[in-house]
Amino acid sequence: MDLLIELFSEEIPARMQARAAEDLKKLVTDGLVEAGLTYAGAAAFATPRRLALTLEGLPAMSPDTREERKGPKVGAPDKAIEGFLRGAGLSRDQLEARETPKGAVWFATIERKGRPAAEIVAEVLEATVRNFPWPKSMRWGAGSLRWVRPLHSILCILSDEHGTEVVPLEIDGIRAGDTTRGHRFMAPGEIKVSSFEDYVAKLKAAKVVLDPVERAEAIRHDAAQKAFALGFEVVEDAGLLAEVAGLVEWPVVLLGDIADDFIELPPEVLQTSMKEHQKFFSVRNPGTGRIEKFVTVANRDTADHGVTILAGNQKVLAARLSDAKFFWENDLRTVARDGLEAWLDKLEHVTFHARLGSQKARMNRIARLAARIAPDAGAGAGDARKAAQVAKADLASEMVYEFPELQGVMGRYYAKSAGLSEAIADACRDHWKPLGQSDEVPTAPVAVTVALAEKLDTLTGFWVIDEKPTGSKDPYALRRAALGVIRILLDNGLRLKLDHLIDAQILEHHIARARRKGVDDGEIEALEATLDEIAHHGVFGAAFKAVLAAFHKADKAHAVAEGTYMARIGKTVPDLSDDLLAFIHDRLKVHLRDEGIRHDVIDACLNMPGNDDLTLLVTRARALQAVLETDDGANLIQGFKRANNILAQAEEADGVEYSYGPDVKFAEEETEKALFAALDAAEAKIGPAMISEDFAAAMGAMAELRGPIDAFFEAVQINTDNQVLRRNRLNLLARIRDICLRVADLTRIEG
Amino acid sequence: MADTTPTQPTSFQEIILRLQTYWAGKGCAVLQPYDMEVGAGTFHPATTLRALGSQPWAAAYVQPSRRPTDGRYGENPNRLQHYYQYQVLIKPSPPDLQELYLGSLEAIGIDMGLHDIRFVEDDWESPTLGAWGLGWEVWCDGMEVSQFTYFQQVGGHDCRPVSGELTYGLERLAMYVLGIDHVMDMPFNAPTAPIPLSYGDIFRQTEREYSRFNFDVAETEILFRHFEDAEAECKAILAHPATDPKTGSEIVMAHPAYDQCIKASHIFNLLDARGVISVTERQAYIGRVRTLAKMCADAFVMTEAGGAGAVA
């Protein structure tokens, strides 16, 4: 038999349709299979007003089943037996006592008759509708059922060569039937349906294209044709295409004009107005390279072939674009008159966060950090500082106030019109990036520098005021900021001492806070004096202690005494810094897991020095993962672990650490001598490879030890009675451990 | 034009009159605007409070609305600091609410055979009212002409039954129907009237006056004080015991308290337009208004109109 289900409702949000169709298919098929009803094929579809599912090749009945269950012992308490009966759905006289090696035991045989498909379908569909995983659902009228929007009717039929039956089913007063409706405006009448083929054909006759892929393809094709006829081309946009296909049941493509007045607007402004607000496709003139027309997709045919609809759409677009043009021209006038300064002054009055000061103060902090990062990113410190200072100026522009999604993009235009360099203008546009997992990462040195500084300033700031993400709450998108730092560093292969930068920026925040709180100028000056030291030379904790010591020596002990601002910072900053670095490491683990790198491999590398240099860390992890995927590598780990375990036991038992060099003159067996030679050879390769950070070479050399180590364990007994030999062999194991641990902390590797 | 087109309206007021007639014909009580400054038709107690509780309700009304930040001195073709919304609220939402709504568009002269009407996802939320619902913005040929919402929660209370709410932005809708490009050029009464008046004749001057007042003149110190007063008054009203000492009967003063909530909300909007509320403070002010809205909702559901005493 074949099953056809349609859930007919008010308009389903376009972005939810594809997922809903998949969920419908999965929930229904899973439910049927669990109830013993198999099927040959399934397909699900969605339109703005319906979810549909067709299943082919269902049996008329589920098969009979027979299950035997072992129960309590004969003579067990009544309670136990009753419980067993309840579970099995039987009565006591249906049990059978059987002798087992453990005595007489009750057995139940549960026989289930197969059930008609319709009965099972009704149960499964009701459960599906009641538990549907909509991202957001609602109630309506006086009912209690939840659906994405009011659910109006359910079509549910089983059909075979003998005919069609309606599956008897009623959910919250909605009785399933064999009818649906066509297009809301063009064919609103009821349609009676006898099978899936009949359904698709009758819907099409009633101006509904059921398959979203077919609708999308029709839109793509017609739009391309219409543009091509004029020598134009449609700007491809798969996301928009899918969305628009979810807004119409009967797509009709219309090509419209953008009035000449607006063609000179930045293309991003045109596209934002058209795509985000109107769901229009942009149409480019290949001759001029500009966006000069648009495609809109209507949901119906009209007697005037869409003339009224197109005129309306053009008018709406013109109204939006004249707003945009007004803002654009005002902004350009402002920049021509005052440069970007007027906007920067305005940002002094815009609070970024009550406890982190104004946007302008933030930009100045970012500028100082950018200047520190610049040399390592290959950017000029002056350029980086300037770019950071103006990067967010466009937040105060009229255009960005009206179209917030254009921030950055407008910043680039305004920076250029203020006479700043391309590199700085690009940084204004790109320093926000990457905004999401799929967003691109900046690559130009100035943009990279400002983007990193912006994110590190945000992270350190919220760490200082203790507004870290917890559980699912991350209102300031700090996880995204950390991932941004990670991707910028890794994609550009940058080598930065994150630890130092974090320390320095945490101190920046403290200085800013101290200023706002009116802390004594002398203290602030002293703090500022330490900033460069920290950024260049070292971990904050150490440096700060040195500063405190210096103060004591210089007879300024009162300045750093218990309770002063300085003393307080000295106590909290190192912890915060470690905590933030650990947070970034956690995000890195998630990021690398998506790339297929094992979490234990990352742990093994995190435990090595220099782990605040993410590029180095990841190079090491990738090399380790690669070597573990080889046969030698995987086996070497076993050898390493064996050596490490034996050593740990011996060290525990003997109360000593075996770290003296073993001597080859005590080597008795050939394999033992061979291991000495192999270790010498490996060490000779690993040492220089580690210095040049060639982890692949180092790990390759390490993996070559696999053969000699295996052979050694095969032939040699470590714990001999001869204490000299035993000690020498334990020291030999210690050398294996020592050499391997130089590459990564292999004790962290699982398996 | 197809010959099925109903006669076309010729003025702003005719569109309003047709909506009134249409919804009256569909059984709504046609109410009058609420006599206070509000940001949207939703604030009218006929929507906010009546969406609560189990009592059936059907009302339609015009509500003058004020959004001080949208003032453009009467120069922007589409933006006004004072404008009109048409609001319909029916509880429980009838199963054919979409069809009823489409009928209202036909009534004002939109020919369904020539236009492209779309229901595009737009979930509504009012942080100041502690309210949210699911629905759409309705597009006519790419232009948003209405908001269509099934209320799920108001003042922190689940709506049972659910109300269906329709909100028409009257100026925008009328400009579209009448084919007008600048709001100030729109005929307010019939162009053939002995004294024809345009929207601009009536509102250009007030838009200029209020824009200046809202952006630059409204005395913020006084406004901050008024906000505090309204907040305190709202709470004080609700703190009174339900039993009226004079009449001895139960009188919960949900509406007088709610008036103060409306007042606080409008004062907040003015302060916002004056640019004296920072981004973070903004959230705090919205939270304070929401607290009032919730208290009023709590009080309203204790009243007869709020369904108290009705069989659940």
Short mmCIF file of N, CA, C and O in Angstrom, two decimals, chain A residues 39-138:
data_model
loop_
_atom_site.label_atom_id
_atom_site.label_comp_id
_atom_site.label_asym_id
_atom_site.label_seq_id
_atom_site.Cartn_x
_atom_site.Cartn_y
_atom_site.Cartn_z
N TYR A 39 8.62 -0.11 4.88
CA TYR A 39 8.19 0.61 3.68
C TYR A 39 9.32 0.56 2.66
O TYR A 39 10.48 0.33 3.01
N ALA A 40 8.97 0.81 1.40
CA ALA A 40 9.98 0.70 0.34
C ALA A 40 10.62 2.04 0.02
O ALA A 40 11.80 2.11 -0.29
N GLY A 41 9.82 3.12 0.09
CA GLY A 41 10.39 4.42 -0.26
C GLY A 41 9.62 5.53 0.39
O GLY A 41 8.45 5.38 0.71
N ALA A 42 10.30 6.67 0.61
CA ALA A 42 9.64 7.80 1.28
C ALA A 42 10.13 9.10 0.68
O ALA A 42 11.29 9.20 0.27
N ALA A 43 9.25 10.09 0.60
CA ALA A 43 9.67 11.43 0.17
C ALA A 43 8.78 12.45 0.86
O ALA A 43 7.59 12.22 1.05
N ALA A 44 9.40 13.57 1.25
CA ALA A 44 8.64 14.62 1.96
C ALA A 44 8.81 15.94 1.23
O ALA A 44 9.83 16.19 0.60
N PHE A 45 7.78 16.78 1.30
CA PHE A 45 7.76 18.07 0.59
C PHE A 45 7.16 19.14 1.48
O PHE A 45 6.40 18.84 2.40
N ALA A 46 7.47 20.40 1.13
CA ALA A 46 6.85 21.50 1.87
C ALA A 46 6.54 22.64 0.92
O ALA A 46 7.28 22.90 -0.04
N THR A 47 5.41 23.29 1.17
CA THR A 47 5.09 24.56 0.51
C THR A 47 4.77 25.52 1.67
O THR A 47 4.75 25.10 2.82
N PRO A 48 4.49 26.79 1.35
CA PRO A 48 4.16 27.70 2.45
C PRO A 48 2.99 27.21 3.29
O PRO A 48 2.90 27.54 4.47
N ARG A 49 2.08 26.45 2.71
CA ARG A 49 0.89 26.08 3.48
C ARG A 49 0.78 24.60 3.79
O ARG A 49 -0.22 24.17 4.36
N ARG A 50 1.74 23.80 3.38
CA ARG A 50 1.55 22.36 3.63
C ARG A 50 2.86 21.62 3.79
O ARG A 50 3.87 21.97 3.19
N LEU A 51 2.81 20.58 4.63
CA LEU A 51 3.87 19.59 4.70
C LEU A 51 3.27 18.31 4.15
O LEU A 51 2.15 17.96 4.51
N ALA A 52 3.99 17.62 3.27
CA ALA A 52 3.43 16.40 2.70
C ALA A 52 4.46 15.29 2.77
O ALA A 52 5.67 15.52 2.69
N LEU A 53 3.94 14.06 2.94
CA LEU A 53 4.82 12.89 3.01
C LEU A 53 4.17 11.77 2.22
O LEU A 53 2.98 11.49 2.37
N THR A 54 4.96 11.13 1.36
CA THR A 54 4.45 9.95 0.66
C THR A 54 5.34 8.76 0.98
O THR A 54 6.57 8.88 0.99
N LEU A 55 4.72 7.62 1.29
CA LEU A 55 5.46 6.39 1.57
C LEU A 55 4.94 5.31 0.63
O LEU A 55 3.72 5.15 0.49
N GLU A 56 5.87 4.59 0.04
CA GLU A 56 5.45 3.51 -0.87
C GLU A 56 5.75 2.17 -0.27
O GLU A 56 6.68 2.01 0.50
N GLY A 57 4.93 1.19 -0.69
CA GLY A 57 5.24 -0.20 -0.37
C GLY A 57 5.06 -0.58 1.08
O GLY A 57 5.89 -1.30 1.63
N LEU A 58 4.00 -0.10 1.71
CA LEU A 58 3.70 -0.54 3.08
C LEU A 58 2.89 -1.83 3.02
O LEU A 58 2.03 -1.98 2.15
N PRO A 59 3.12 -2.79 3.94
CA PRO A 59 2.25 -3.96 4.01
C PRO A 59 0.89 -3.55 4.59
O PRO A 59 0.80 -2.53 5.28
N ALA A 60 -0.14 -4.34 4.31
CA ALA A 60 -1.47 -4.01 4.81
C ALA A 60 -1.55 -4.20 6.32
O ALA A 60 -2.34 -3.57 7.00
N MET A 61 -0.72 -5.14 6.82
CA MET A 61 -0.72 -5.42 8.27
C MET A 61 0.73 -5.47 8.73
O MET A 61 1.63 -5.82 7.96
N SER A 62 0.94 -5.20 10.01
CA SER A 62 2.26 -5.49 10.57
C SER A 62 2.29 -6.98 10.87
O SER A 62 1.24 -7.59 11.08
N PRO A 63 3.47 -7.59 10.86
CA PRO A 63 3.54 -9.05 11.06
C PRO A 63 3.20 -9.45 12.50
O PRO A 63 3.34 -8.65 13.42
N ASP A 64 2.72 -10.71 12.66
CA ASP A 64 2.50 -11.25 14.00
C ASP A 64 3.86 -11.41 14.67
O ASP A 64 4.85 -11.73 14.01
N THR A 65 3.91 -11.21 15.98
CA THR A 65 5.17 -11.43 16.67
C THR A 65 4.95 -12.30 17.88
O THR A 65 3.85 -12.40 18.41
N ARG A 66 6.02 -12.95 18.29
CA ARG A 66 5.96 -13.84 19.45
C ARG A 66 7.23 -13.59 20.25
O ARG A 66 8.34 -13.62 19.71
N GLU A 67 7.06 -13.30 21.52
CA GLU A 67 8.21 -12.98 22.35
C GLU A 67 8.11 -13.78 23.64
O GLU A 67 7.04 -13.88 24.22
N GLU A 68 9.23 -14.35 24.05
CA GLU A 68 9.24 -15.10 25.30
C GLU A 68 9.96 -14.30 26.36
O GLU A 68 11.03 -13.74 26.08
N ARG A 69 9.38 -14.22 27.54
CA ARG A 69 10.04 -13.47 28.61
C ARG A 69 10.19 -14.34 29.84
O ARG A 69 9.27 -15.04 30.24
N LYS A 70 11.37 -14.21 30.46
CA LYS A 70 11.62 -14.94 31.69
C LYS A 70 11.20 -14.07 32.87
O LYS A 70 11.56 -12.89 32.92
N GLY A 71 10.44 -14.67 33.79
CA GLY A 71 9.92 -13.89 34.91
C GLY A 71 10.54 -14.28 36.23
O GLY A 71 11.64 -14.83 36.26
N PRO A 72 9.85 -13.98 37.32
CA PRO A 72 10.36 -14.35 38.66
C PRO A 72 10.28 -15.85 38.89
O PRO A 72 9.63 -16.57 38.14
N LYS A 73 10.93 -16.27 39.96
CA LYS A 73 10.88 -17.69 40.33
C LYS A 73 9.46 -18.05 40.76
O LYS A 73 8.72 -17.22 41.27
N VAL A 74 9.17 -19.35 40.58
CA VAL A 74 7.90 -19.84 41.11
C VAL A 74 7.98 -19.71 42.63
O VAL A 74 8.99 -20.04 43.24
N GLY A 75 6.95 -19.16 43.21
CA GLY A 75 6.96 -18.95 44.65
C GLY A 75 7.50 -17.59 45.06
O GLY A 75 7.60 -17.28 46.24
N ALA A 76 7.83 -16.76 44.07
CA ALA A 76 8.29 -15.40 44.38
C ALA A 76 7.11 -14.62 44.95
O ALA A 76 5.96 -15.00 44.75
N PRO A 77 7.40 -13.49 45.68
CA PRO A 77 6.28 -12.72 46.25
C PRO A 77 5.29 -12.29 45.18
O PRO A 77 5.67 -12.03 44.03
N ASP A 78 4.02 -12.20 45.58
CA ASP A 78 2.96 -11.83 44.64
C ASP A 78 3.26 -10.53 43.92
O ASP A 78 3.00 -10.37 42.73
N LYS A 79 3.81 -9.60 44.68
CA LYS A 79 4.10 -8.28 44.11
C LYS A 79 4.97 -8.41 42.87
O LYS A 79 4.72 -7.77 41.83
N ALA A 80 6.02 -9.25 42.97
CA ALA A 80 6.96 -9.41 41.86
C ALA A 80 6.24 -10.03 40.66
O ALA A 80 6.42 -9.60 39.52
N ILE A 81 5.40 -11.00 40.94
CA ILE A 81 4.71 -11.69 39.84
C ILE A 81 3.71 -10.75 39.18
O ILE A 81 3.62 -10.67 37.96
N GLU A 82 3.01 -9.98 40.02
CA GLU A 82 2.04 -9.03 39.44
C GLU A 82 2.73 -8.01 38.55
O GLU A 82 2.24 -7.65 37.49
N GLY A 83 3.88 -7.55 39.02
CA GLY A 83 4.64 -6.57 38.22
C GLY A 83 5.01 -7.16 36.88
O GLY A 83 4.88 -6.50 35.83
N PHE A 84 5.45 -8.40 36.91
CA PHE A 84 5.85 -9.08 35.67
C PHE A 84 4.65 -9.20 34.73
O PHE A 84 4.75 -8.94 33.52
N LEU A 85 3.49 -9.54 35.31
CA LEU A 85 2.29 -9.71 34.49
C LEU A 85 1.88 -8.39 33.83
O LEU A 85 1.51 -8.32 32.67
N ARG A 86 2.00 -7.33 34.64
CA ARG A 86 1.63 -6.02 34.10
C ARG A 86 2.51 -5.69 32.90
O ARG A 86 2.03 -5.25 31.86
N GLY A 87 3.81 -5.92 33.09
CA GLY A 87 4.75 -5.61 32.00
C GLY A 87 4.46 -6.41 30.75
O GLY A 87 4.59 -5.92 29.63
N ALA A 88 4.07 -7.68 30.96
CA ALA A 88 3.84 -8.55 29.81
C ALA A 88 2.43 -8.44 29.26
O ALA A 88 2.14 -8.92 28.17
N GLY A 89 1.54 -7.82 30.06
CA GLY A 89 0.14 -7.68 29.63
C GLY A 89 -0.60 -9.01 29.61
O GLY A 89 -1.45 -9.26 28.76
N LEU A 90 -0.26 -9.89 30.55
CA LEU A 90 -0.92 -11.22 30.60
C LEU A 90 -1.55 -11.42 31.97
O LEU A 90 -1.36 -10.62 32.90
N SER A 91 -2.33 -12.51 32.09
CA SER A 91 -2.86 -12.87 33.40
C SER A 91 -2.12 -14.11 33.90
O SER A 91 -1.42 -14.77 33.13
N ARG A 92 -2.31 -14.41 35.19
CA ARG A 92 -1.48 -15.43 35.82
C ARG A 92 -1.64 -16.80 35.16
O ARG A 92 -0.67 -17.54 35.03
N ASP A 93 -2.85 -17.13 34.72
CA ASP A 93 -3.05 -18.47 34.14
C ASP A 93 -2.36 -18.62 32.78
O ASP A 93 -2.27 -19.71 32.24
N GLN A 94 -1.86 -17.50 32.25
CA GLN A 94 -1.17 -17.62 30.96
C GLN A 94 0.33 -17.87 31.14
O GLN A 94 1.04 -18.05 30.17
N LEU A 95 0.79 -17.85 32.40
CA LEU A 95 2.21 -18.10 32.63
C LEU A 95 2.48 -19.60 32.62
O LEU A 95 1.60 -20.42 32.88
N GLU A 96 3.73 -19.90 32.35
CA GLU A 96 4.10 -21.32 32.29
C GLU A 96 5.32 -21.49 33.20
O GLU A 96 6.27 -20.70 33.12
N ALA A 97 5.27 -22.49 34.08
CA ALA A 97 6.42 -22.75 34.96
C ALA A 97 7.36 -23.71 34.26
O ALA A 97 6.93 -24.72 33.71
N ARG A 98 8.65 -23.32 34.23
CA ARG A 98 9.62 -24.22 33.62
C ARG A 98 10.76 -24.45 34.59
O ARG A 98 11.16 -23.54 35.32
N GLU A 99 11.32 -25.67 34.53
CA GLU A 99 12.48 -25.98 35.37
C GLU A 99 13.71 -25.36 34.71
O GLU A 99 13.90 -25.44 33.50
N THR A 100 14.52 -24.69 35.54
CA THR A 100 15.81 -24.20 35.04
C THR A 100 16.85 -24.65 36.03
O THR A 100 16.50 -25.12 37.12
N PRO A 101 18.13 -24.52 35.70
CA PRO A 101 19.18 -24.92 36.66
C PRO A 101 19.03 -24.18 37.99
O PRO A 101 19.48 -24.66 39.02
N LYS A 102 18.36 -23.03 37.97
CA LYS A 102 18.19 -22.27 39.21
C LYS A 102 16.85 -22.53 39.86
O LYS A 102 16.42 -21.78 40.73
N GLY A 103 16.15 -23.52 39.40
CA GLY A 103 14.85 -23.84 39.99
C GLY A 103 13.73 -23.49 39.04
O GLY A 103 13.96 -23.05 37.90
N ALA A 104 12.48 -23.63 39.53
CA ALA A 104 11.32 -23.38 38.68
C ALA A 104 11.12 -21.88 38.50
O ALA A 104 11.20 -21.11 39.46
N VAL A 105 10.89 -21.48 37.26
CA VAL A 105 10.75 -20.06 36.94
C VAL A 105 9.53 -19.88 36.05
O VAL A 105 9.22 -20.74 35.22
N TRP A 106 8.82 -18.76 36.27
CA TRP A 106 7.69 -18.44 35.41
C TRP A 106 8.17 -17.90 34.07
O TRP A 106 9.06 -17.08 34.01
N PHE A 107 7.55 -18.37 33.00
CA PHE A 107 7.83 -17.83 31.67
C PHE A 107 6.53 -17.32 31.07
O PHE A 107 5.48 -17.90 31.28
N ALA A 108 6.68 -16.23 30.34
CA ALA A 108 5.50 -15.68 29.64
C ALA A 108 5.76 -15.72 28.15
O ALA A 108 6.88 -15.43 27.70
N THR A 109 4.80 -16.08 27.40
CA THR A 109 4.91 -16.00 25.95
C THR A 109 3.93 -14.94 25.49
O THR A 109 2.72 -15.05 25.71
N ILE A 110 4.50 -13.88 24.93
CA ILE A 110 3.63 -12.77 24.50
C ILE A 110 3.46 -12.87 23.00
O ILE A 110 4.42 -12.74 22.24
N GLU A 111 2.26 -13.09 22.59
CA GLU A 111 1.99 -13.16 21.15
C GLU A 111 1.24 -11.92 20.76
O GLU A 111 0.25 -11.55 21.38
N ARG A 112 1.77 -11.25 19.77
CA ARG A 112 1.05 -10.05 19.31
C ARG A 112 0.60 -10.30 17.89
O ARG A 112 1.39 -10.63 17.02
N LYS A 113 -0.68 -10.10 17.71
CA LYS A 113 -1.25 -10.20 16.36
C LYS A 113 -0.79 -8.99 15.57
O LYS A 113 -0.65 -7.89 16.12
N GLY A 114 -0.54 -9.19 14.30
CA GLY A 114 -0.27 -8.05 13.45
C GLY A 114 -1.47 -7.12 13.45
O GLY A 114 -2.60 -7.54 13.72
N ARG A 115 -1.21 -5.82 13.22
CA ARG A 115 -2.32 -4.86 13.23
C ARG A 115 -2.43 -4.21 11.85
O ARG A 115 -1.44 -4.07 11.13
N PRO A 116 -3.63 -3.76 11.52
CA PRO A 116 -3.81 -3.11 10.22
C PRO A 116 -2.95 -1.85 10.14
O PRO A 116 -2.79 -1.13 11.13
N ALA A 117 -2.42 -1.59 8.94
CA ALA A 117 -1.56 -0.44 8.73
C ALA A 117 -2.26 0.85 9.15
O ALA A 117 -1.66 1.72 9.78
N ALA A 118 -3.55 0.97 8.84
CA ALA A 118 -4.26 2.22 9.12
C ALA A 118 -4.22 2.56 10.60
O ALA A 118 -4.04 3.71 11.00
N GLU A 119 -4.38 1.51 11.43
CA GLU A 119 -4.39 1.74 12.87
C GLU A 119 -3.04 2.28 13.34
O GLU A 119 -2.95 3.23 14.13
N ILE A 120 -1.98 1.66 12.81
CA ILE A 120 -0.63 2.07 13.21
C ILE A 120 -0.35 3.49 12.71
O ILE A 120 0.15 4.35 13.43
N VAL A 121 -0.71 3.76 11.44
CA VAL A 121 -0.47 5.08 10.86
C VAL A 121 -1.16 6.15 11.70
O VAL A 121 -0.59 7.20 12.00
N ALA A 122 -2.40 5.85 12.10
CA ALA A 122 -3.16 6.84 12.89
C ALA A 122 -2.43 7.17 14.18
O ALA A 122 -2.28 8.33 14.55
N GLU A 123 -1.95 6.14 14.86
CA GLU A 123 -1.23 6.38 16.13
C GLU A 123 0.04 7.17 15.91
O GLU A 123 0.35 8.12 16.63
N VAL A 124 0.80 6.73 14.89
CA VAL A 124 2.10 7.37 14.65
C VAL A 124 1.91 8.82 14.23
O VAL A 124 2.62 9.72 14.68
N LEU A 125 0.93 9.08 13.38
CA LEU A 125 0.74 10.45 12.90
C LEU A 125 0.27 11.35 14.04
O LEU A 125 0.72 12.49 14.17
N GLU A 126 -0.60 10.82 14.89
CA GLU A 126 -1.05 11.66 16.01
C GLU A 126 0.13 12.02 16.91
O GLU A 126 0.31 13.17 17.30
N ALA A 127 0.95 11.01 17.21
CA ALA A 127 2.12 11.28 18.07
C ALA A 127 3.05 12.28 17.38
O ALA A 127 3.61 13.18 18.01
N THR A 128 3.20 12.14 16.05
CA THR A 128 4.07 13.05 15.31
C THR A 128 3.57 14.48 15.40
O THR A 128 4.32 15.41 15.67
N VAL A 129 2.29 14.67 15.16
CA VAL A 129 1.73 16.02 15.17
C VAL A 129 1.85 16.62 16.57
O VAL A 129 2.22 17.78 16.74
N ARG A 130 1.58 15.81 17.58
CA ARG A 130 1.60 16.35 18.94
C ARG A 130 3.00 16.65 19.45
O ARG A 130 3.17 17.48 20.34
N ASN A 131 3.99 15.98 18.89
CA ASN A 131 5.36 16.17 19.39
C ASN A 131 6.30 16.74 18.34
O ASN A 131 7.48 16.49 18.36
N PHE A 132 5.74 17.49 17.41
CA PHE A 132 6.58 17.93 16.29
C PHE A 132 7.62 18.95 16.76
O PHE A 132 7.30 19.89 17.47
N PRO A 133 8.89 18.77 16.33
CA PRO A 133 9.96 19.64 16.86
C PRO A 133 10.08 20.97 16.12
O PRO A 133 11.14 21.31 15.61
N TRP A 134 9.02 21.76 16.07
CA TRP A 134 9.13 23.10 15.48
C TRP A 134 10.08 23.95 16.33
O TRP A 134 10.02 23.86 17.55
N PRO A 135 10.90 24.78 15.69
CA PRO A 135 11.76 25.66 16.48
C PRO A 135 10.93 26.59 17.37
O PRO A 135 11.36 26.98 18.44
N LYS A 136 9.74 26.96 16.91
CA LYS A 136 8.83 27.80 17.70
C LYS A 136 7.44 27.36 17.32
O LYS A 136 7.14 27.27 16.13
N SER A 137 6.59 27.12 18.29
CA SER A 137 5.23 26.72 17.93
C SER A 137 4.24 27.55 18.73
O SER A 137 4.63 28.28 19.63
N MET A 138 2.97 27.43 18.41
CA MET A 138 1.96 28.30 19.01
C MET A 138 0.63 27.56 19.19
O MET A 138 0.39 26.53 18.58
#
